[in-house]
mmCIF file with all atom_site columns, C-alpha atoms in Angstrom:
data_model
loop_
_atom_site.group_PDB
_atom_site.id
_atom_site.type_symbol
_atom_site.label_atom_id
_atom_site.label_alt_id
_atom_site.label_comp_id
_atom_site.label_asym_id
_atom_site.label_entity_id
_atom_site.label_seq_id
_atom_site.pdbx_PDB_ins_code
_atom_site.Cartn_x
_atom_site.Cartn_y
_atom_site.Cartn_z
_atom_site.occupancy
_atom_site.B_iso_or_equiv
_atom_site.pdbx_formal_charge
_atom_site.auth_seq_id
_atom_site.auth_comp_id
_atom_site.auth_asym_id
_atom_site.auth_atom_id
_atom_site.pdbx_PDB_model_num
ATOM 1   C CA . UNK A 1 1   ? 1.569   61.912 -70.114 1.00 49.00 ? 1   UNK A CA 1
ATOM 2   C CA . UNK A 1 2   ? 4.816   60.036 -69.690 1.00 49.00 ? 2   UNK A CA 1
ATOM 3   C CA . UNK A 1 3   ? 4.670   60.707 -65.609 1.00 50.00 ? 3   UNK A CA 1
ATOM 4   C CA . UNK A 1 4   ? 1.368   58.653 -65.817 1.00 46.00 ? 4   UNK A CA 1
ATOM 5   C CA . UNK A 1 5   ? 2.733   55.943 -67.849 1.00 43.00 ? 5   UNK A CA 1
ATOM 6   C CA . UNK A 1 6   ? 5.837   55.613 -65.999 1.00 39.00 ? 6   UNK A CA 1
ATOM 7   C CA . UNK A 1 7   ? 3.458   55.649 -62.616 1.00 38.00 ? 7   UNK A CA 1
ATOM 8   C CA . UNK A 1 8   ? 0.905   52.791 -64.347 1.00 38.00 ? 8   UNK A CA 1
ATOM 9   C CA . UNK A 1 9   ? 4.067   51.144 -65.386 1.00 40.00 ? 9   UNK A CA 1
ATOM 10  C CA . UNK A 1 10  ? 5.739   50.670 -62.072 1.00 40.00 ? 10  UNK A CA 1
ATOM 11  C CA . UNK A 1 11  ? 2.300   50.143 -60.243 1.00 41.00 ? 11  UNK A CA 1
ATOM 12  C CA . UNK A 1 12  ? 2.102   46.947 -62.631 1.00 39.00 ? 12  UNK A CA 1
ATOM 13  C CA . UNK A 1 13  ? 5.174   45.584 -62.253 1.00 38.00 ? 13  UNK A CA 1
ATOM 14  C CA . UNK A 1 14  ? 4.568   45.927 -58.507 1.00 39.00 ? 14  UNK A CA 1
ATOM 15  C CA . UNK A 1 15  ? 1.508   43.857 -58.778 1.00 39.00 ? 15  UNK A CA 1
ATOM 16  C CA . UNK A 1 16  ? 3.104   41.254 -60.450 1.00 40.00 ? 16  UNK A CA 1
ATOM 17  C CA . UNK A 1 17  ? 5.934   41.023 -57.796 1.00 38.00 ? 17  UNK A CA 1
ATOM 18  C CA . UNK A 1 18  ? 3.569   40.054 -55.394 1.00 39.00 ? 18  UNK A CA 1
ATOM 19  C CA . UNK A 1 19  ? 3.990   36.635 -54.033 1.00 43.00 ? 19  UNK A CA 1
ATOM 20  C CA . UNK A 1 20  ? 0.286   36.643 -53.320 1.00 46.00 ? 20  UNK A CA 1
ATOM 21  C CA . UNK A 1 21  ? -1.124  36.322 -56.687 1.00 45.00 ? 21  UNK A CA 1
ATOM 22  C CA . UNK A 1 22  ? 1.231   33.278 -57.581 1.00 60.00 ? 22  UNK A CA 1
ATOM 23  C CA . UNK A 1 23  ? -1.069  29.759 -56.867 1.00 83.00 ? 23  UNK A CA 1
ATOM 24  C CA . UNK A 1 24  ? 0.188   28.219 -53.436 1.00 95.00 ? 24  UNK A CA 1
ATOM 25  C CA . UNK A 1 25  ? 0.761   24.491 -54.185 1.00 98.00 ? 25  UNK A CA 1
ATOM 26  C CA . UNK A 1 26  ? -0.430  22.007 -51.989 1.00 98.00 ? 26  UNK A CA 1
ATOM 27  C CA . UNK A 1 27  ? 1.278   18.920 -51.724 1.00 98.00 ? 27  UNK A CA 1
ATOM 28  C CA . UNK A 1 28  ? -0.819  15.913 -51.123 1.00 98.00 ? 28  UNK A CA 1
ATOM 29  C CA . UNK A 1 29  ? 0.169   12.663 -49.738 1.00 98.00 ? 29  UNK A CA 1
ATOM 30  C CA . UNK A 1 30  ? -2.802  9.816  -49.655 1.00 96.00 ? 30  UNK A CA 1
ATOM 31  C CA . UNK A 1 31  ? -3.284  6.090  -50.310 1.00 94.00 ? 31  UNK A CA 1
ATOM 32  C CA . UNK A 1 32  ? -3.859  4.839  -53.654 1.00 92.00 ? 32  UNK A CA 1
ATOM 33  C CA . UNK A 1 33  ? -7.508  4.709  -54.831 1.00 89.00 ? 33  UNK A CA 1
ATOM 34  C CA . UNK A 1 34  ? -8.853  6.809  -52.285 1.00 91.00 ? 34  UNK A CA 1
ATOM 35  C CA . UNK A 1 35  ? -12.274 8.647  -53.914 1.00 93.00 ? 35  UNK A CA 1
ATOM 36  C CA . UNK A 1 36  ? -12.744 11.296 -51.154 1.00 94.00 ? 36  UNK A CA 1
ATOM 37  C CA . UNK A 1 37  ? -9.118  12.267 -51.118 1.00 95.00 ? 37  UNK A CA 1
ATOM 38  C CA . UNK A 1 38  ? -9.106  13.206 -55.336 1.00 96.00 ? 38  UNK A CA 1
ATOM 39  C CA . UNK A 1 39  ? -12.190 14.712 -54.427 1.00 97.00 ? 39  UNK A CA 1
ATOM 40  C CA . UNK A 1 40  ? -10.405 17.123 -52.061 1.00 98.00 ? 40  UNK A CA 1
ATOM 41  C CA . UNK A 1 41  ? -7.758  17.521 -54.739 1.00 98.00 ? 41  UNK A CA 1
ATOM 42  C CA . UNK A 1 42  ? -10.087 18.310 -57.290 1.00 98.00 ? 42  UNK A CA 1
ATOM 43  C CA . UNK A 1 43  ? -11.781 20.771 -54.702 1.00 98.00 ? 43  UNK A CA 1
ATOM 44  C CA . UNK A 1 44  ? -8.143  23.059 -54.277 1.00 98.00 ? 44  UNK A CA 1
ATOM 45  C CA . UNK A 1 45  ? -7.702  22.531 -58.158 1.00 98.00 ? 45  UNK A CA 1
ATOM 46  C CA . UNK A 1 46  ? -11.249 24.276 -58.730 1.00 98.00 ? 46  UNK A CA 1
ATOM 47  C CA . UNK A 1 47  ? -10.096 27.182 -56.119 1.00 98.00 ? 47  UNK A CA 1
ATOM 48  C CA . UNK A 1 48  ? -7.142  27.988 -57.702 1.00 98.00 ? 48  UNK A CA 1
ATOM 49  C CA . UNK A 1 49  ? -4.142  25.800 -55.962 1.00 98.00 ? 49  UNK A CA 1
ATOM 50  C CA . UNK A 1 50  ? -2.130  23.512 -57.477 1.00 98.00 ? 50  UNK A CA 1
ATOM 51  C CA . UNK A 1 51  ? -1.767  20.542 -56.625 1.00 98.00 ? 51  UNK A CA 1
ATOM 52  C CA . UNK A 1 52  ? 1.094   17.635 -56.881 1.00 98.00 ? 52  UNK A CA 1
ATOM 53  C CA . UNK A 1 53  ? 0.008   14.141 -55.035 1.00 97.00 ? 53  UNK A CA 1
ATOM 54  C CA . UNK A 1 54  ? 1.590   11.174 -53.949 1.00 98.00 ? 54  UNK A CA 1
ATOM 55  C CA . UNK A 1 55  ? 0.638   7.740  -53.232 1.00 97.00 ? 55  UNK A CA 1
ATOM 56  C CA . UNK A 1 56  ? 2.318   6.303  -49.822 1.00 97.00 ? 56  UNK A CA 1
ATOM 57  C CA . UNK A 1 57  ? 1.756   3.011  -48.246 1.00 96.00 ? 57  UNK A CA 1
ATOM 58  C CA . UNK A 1 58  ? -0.217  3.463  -44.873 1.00 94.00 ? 58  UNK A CA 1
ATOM 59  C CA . UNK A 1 59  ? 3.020   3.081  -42.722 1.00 96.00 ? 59  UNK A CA 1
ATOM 60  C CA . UNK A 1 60  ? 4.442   5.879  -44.537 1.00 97.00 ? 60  UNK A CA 1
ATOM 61  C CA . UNK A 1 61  ? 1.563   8.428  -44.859 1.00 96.00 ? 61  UNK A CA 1
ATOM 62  C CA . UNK A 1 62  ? 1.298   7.897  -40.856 1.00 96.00 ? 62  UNK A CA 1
ATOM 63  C CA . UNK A 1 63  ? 4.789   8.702  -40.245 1.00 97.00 ? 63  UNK A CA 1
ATOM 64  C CA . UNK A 1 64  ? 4.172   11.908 -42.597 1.00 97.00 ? 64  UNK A CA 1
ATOM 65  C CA . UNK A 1 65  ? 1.348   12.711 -40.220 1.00 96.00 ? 65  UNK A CA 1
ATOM 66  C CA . UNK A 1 66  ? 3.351   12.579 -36.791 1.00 95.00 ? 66  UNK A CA 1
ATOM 67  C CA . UNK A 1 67  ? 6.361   14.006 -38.397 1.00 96.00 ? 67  UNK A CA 1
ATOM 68  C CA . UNK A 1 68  ? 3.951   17.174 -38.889 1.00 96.00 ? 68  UNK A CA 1
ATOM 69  C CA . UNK A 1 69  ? 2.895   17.721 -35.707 1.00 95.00 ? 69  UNK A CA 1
ATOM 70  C CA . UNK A 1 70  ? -0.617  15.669 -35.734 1.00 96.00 ? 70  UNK A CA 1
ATOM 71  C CA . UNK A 1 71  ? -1.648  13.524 -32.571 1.00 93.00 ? 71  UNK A CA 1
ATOM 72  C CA . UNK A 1 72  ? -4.359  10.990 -32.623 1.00 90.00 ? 72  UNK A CA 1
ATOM 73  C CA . UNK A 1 73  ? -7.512  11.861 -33.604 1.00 90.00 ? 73  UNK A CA 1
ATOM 74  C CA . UNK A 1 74  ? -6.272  15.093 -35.726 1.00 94.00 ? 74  UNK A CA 1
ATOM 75  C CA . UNK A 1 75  ? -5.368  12.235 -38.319 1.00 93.00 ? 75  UNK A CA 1
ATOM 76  C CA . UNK A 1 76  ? -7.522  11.160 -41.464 1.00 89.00 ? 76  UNK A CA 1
ATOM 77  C CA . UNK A 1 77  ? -6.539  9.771  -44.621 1.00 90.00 ? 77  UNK A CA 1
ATOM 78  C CA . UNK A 1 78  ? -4.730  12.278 -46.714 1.00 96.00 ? 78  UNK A CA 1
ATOM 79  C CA . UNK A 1 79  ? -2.118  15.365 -45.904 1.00 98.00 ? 79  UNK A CA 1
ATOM 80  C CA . UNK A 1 80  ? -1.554  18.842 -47.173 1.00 98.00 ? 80  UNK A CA 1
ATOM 81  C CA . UNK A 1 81  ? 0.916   20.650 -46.977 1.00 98.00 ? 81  UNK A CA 1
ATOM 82  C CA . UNK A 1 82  ? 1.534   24.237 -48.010 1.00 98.00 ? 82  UNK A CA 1
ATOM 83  C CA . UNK A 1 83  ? 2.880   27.403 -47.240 1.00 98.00 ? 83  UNK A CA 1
ATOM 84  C CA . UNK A 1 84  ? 5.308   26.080 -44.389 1.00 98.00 ? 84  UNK A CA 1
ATOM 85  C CA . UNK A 1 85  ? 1.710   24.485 -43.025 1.00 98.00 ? 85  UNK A CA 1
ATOM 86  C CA . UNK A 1 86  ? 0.039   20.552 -42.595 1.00 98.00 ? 86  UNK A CA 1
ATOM 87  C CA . UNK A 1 87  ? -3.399  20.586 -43.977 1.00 98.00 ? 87  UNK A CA 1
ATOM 88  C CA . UNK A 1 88  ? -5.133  17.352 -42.581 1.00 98.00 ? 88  UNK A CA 1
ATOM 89  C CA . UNK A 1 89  ? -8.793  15.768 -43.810 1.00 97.00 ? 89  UNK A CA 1
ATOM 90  C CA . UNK A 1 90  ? -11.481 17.756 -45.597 1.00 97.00 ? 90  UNK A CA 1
ATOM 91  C CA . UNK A 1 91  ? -10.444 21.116 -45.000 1.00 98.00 ? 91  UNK A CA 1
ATOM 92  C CA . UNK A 1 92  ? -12.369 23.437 -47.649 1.00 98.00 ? 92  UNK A CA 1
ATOM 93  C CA . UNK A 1 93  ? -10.142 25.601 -49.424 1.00 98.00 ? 93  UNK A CA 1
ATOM 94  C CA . UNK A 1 94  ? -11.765 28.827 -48.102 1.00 98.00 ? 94  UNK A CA 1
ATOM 95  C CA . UNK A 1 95  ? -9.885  28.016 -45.252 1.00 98.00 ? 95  UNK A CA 1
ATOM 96  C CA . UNK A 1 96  ? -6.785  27.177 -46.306 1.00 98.00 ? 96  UNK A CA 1
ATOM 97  C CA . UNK A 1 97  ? -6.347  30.599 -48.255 1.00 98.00 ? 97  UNK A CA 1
ATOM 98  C CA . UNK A 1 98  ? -7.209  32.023 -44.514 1.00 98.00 ? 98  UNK A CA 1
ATOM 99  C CA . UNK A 1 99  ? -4.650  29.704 -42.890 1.00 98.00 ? 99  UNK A CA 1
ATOM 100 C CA . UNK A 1 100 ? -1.961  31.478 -46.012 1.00 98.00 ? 100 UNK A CA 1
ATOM 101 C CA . UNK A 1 101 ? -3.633  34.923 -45.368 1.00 98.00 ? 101 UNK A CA 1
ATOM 102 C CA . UNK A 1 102 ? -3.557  34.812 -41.002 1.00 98.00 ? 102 UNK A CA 1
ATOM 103 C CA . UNK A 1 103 ? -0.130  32.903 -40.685 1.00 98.00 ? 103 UNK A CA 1
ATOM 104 C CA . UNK A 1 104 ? -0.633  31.647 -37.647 1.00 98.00 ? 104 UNK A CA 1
ATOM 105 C CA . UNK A 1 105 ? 1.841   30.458 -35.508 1.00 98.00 ? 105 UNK A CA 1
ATOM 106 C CA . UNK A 1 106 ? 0.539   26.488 -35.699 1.00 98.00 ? 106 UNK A CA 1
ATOM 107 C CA . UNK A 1 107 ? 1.205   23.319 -36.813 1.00 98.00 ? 107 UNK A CA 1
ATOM 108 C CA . UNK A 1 108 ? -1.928  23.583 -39.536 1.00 98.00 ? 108 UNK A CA 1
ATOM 109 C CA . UNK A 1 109 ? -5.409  22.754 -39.724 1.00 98.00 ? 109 UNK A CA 1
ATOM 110 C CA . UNK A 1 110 ? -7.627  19.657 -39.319 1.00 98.00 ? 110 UNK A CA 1
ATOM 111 C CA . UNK A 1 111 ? -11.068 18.369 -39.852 1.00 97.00 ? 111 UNK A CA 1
ATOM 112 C CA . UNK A 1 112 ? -11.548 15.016 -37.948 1.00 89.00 ? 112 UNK A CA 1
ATOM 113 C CA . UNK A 1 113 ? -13.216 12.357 -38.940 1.00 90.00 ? 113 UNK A CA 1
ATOM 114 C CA . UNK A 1 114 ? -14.776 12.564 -42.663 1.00 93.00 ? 114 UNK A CA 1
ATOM 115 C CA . UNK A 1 115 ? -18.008 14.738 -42.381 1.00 95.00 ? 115 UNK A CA 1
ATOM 116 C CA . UNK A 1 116 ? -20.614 14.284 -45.000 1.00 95.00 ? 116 UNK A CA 1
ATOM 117 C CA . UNK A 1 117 ? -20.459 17.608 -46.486 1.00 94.00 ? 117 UNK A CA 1
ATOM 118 C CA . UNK A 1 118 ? -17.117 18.446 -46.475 1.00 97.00 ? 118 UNK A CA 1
ATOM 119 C CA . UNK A 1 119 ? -14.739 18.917 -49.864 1.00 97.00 ? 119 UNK A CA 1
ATOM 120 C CA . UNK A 1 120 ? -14.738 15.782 -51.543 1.00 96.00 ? 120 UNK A CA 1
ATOM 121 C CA . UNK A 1 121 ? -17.530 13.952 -49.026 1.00 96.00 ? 121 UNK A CA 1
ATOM 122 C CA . UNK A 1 122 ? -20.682 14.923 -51.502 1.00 93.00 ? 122 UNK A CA 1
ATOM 123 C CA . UNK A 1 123 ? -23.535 17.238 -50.356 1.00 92.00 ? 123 UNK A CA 1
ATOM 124 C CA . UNK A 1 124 ? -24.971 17.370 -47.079 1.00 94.00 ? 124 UNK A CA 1
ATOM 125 C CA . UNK A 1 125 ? -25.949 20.089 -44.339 1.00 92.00 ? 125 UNK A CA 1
ATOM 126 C CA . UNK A 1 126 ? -23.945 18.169 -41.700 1.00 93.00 ? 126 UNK A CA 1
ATOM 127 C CA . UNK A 1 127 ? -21.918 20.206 -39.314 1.00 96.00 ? 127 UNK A CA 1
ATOM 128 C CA . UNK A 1 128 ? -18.501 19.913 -38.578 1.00 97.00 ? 128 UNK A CA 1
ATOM 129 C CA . UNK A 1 129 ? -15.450 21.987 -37.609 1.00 97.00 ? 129 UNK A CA 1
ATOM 130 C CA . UNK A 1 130 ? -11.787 23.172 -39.132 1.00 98.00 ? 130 UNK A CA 1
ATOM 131 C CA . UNK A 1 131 ? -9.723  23.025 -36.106 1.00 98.00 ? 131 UNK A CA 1
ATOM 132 C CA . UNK A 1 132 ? -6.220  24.847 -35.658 1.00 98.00 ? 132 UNK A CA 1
ATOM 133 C CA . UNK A 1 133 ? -3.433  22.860 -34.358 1.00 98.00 ? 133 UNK A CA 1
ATOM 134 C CA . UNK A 1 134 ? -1.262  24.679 -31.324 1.00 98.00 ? 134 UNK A CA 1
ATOM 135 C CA . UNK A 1 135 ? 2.291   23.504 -31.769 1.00 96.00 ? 135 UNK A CA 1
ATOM 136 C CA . UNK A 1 136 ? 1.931   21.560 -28.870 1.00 96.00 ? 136 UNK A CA 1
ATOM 137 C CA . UNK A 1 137 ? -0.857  19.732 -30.090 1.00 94.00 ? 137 UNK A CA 1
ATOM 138 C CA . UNK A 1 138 ? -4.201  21.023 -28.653 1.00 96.00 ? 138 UNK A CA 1
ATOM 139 C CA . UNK A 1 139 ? -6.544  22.840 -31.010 1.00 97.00 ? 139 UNK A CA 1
ATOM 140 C CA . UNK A 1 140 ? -8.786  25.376 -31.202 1.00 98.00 ? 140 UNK A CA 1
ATOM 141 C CA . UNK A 1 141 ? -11.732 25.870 -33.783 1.00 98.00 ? 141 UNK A CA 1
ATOM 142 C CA . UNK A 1 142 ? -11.005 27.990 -36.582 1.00 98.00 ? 142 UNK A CA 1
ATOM 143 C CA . UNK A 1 143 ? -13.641 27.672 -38.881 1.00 98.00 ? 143 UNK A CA 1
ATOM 144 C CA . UNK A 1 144 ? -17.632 26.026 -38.608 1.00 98.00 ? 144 UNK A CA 1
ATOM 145 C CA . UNK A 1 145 ? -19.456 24.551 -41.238 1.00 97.00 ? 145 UNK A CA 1
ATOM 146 C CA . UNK A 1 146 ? -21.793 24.959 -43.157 1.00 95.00 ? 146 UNK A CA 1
ATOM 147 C CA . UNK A 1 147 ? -21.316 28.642 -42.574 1.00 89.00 ? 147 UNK A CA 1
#
């Protein structure tokens, strides 16, 4: 009997030490009074990150944006970033817990443009894509929606 506690003991306290199961916060930088980027916030919040944001004028939030890694066209209106990673645009939160899981070596994730659909865009069957950013700036898809 005291084997097995000492064993369901240790296994515990192993579980808790386990980096994993503490919420990743995301760190958002946006404009003030942007709907679709609380939205997105409010999307992570729901899926278990937390989330700390900050209001930057335009000049600012673009500098964040280049300072990451992100060329032209990987760009929207707010940033992520967690986990050592940029998380730009829409990017649904299913994918960002892949991004934590994969580590990738990359600059982050992207979803161009702002797709009807996506986290914090309202409801809509419209496809898009979650691209991976290379480090030297090209992408690759990494995710497809809706799945």
């Amino acid at each position: 009997m005291g084997r097995r506690r000492t064993t369901i003991i240790a296994g515990a306290f192993a579980l808790l030490s386990v980096p994993a199961l503490a919420a990743e916060t995301v760190d958002v930088f946006s404009t003030s009074g942007c709907g679709c980027c609380i939205g997105w916030i409010k999307h992570l919040e729901e899926a278990g990150f937390e989330v700390t944001n900050e209001n930057l004028a335009m000049a600012d939030l673009y500098a964040k944006k280049t300072g990451a890694g992100l060329k032209p066209g990987q760009t929207l209106c707010h940033t992520g970033f967690v986990g050592g990673y940029v998380v730009e645009g829409h990017v649904p939160a299913a994918e960002v817990k892949r991004l934590l899981a994969e580590r990738p070596d990359a600059v982050g994730l992207a979803v161009p443009d702002m797709p009807a659909g996506s986290p914090g865009m309202g409801t809509s069957d419209e496809p898009y894509e979650v691209l991976l950013v290379a480090r030297d700036g090209t992408s690759t898809v990494f995710a497809r929606y809706p799945k």
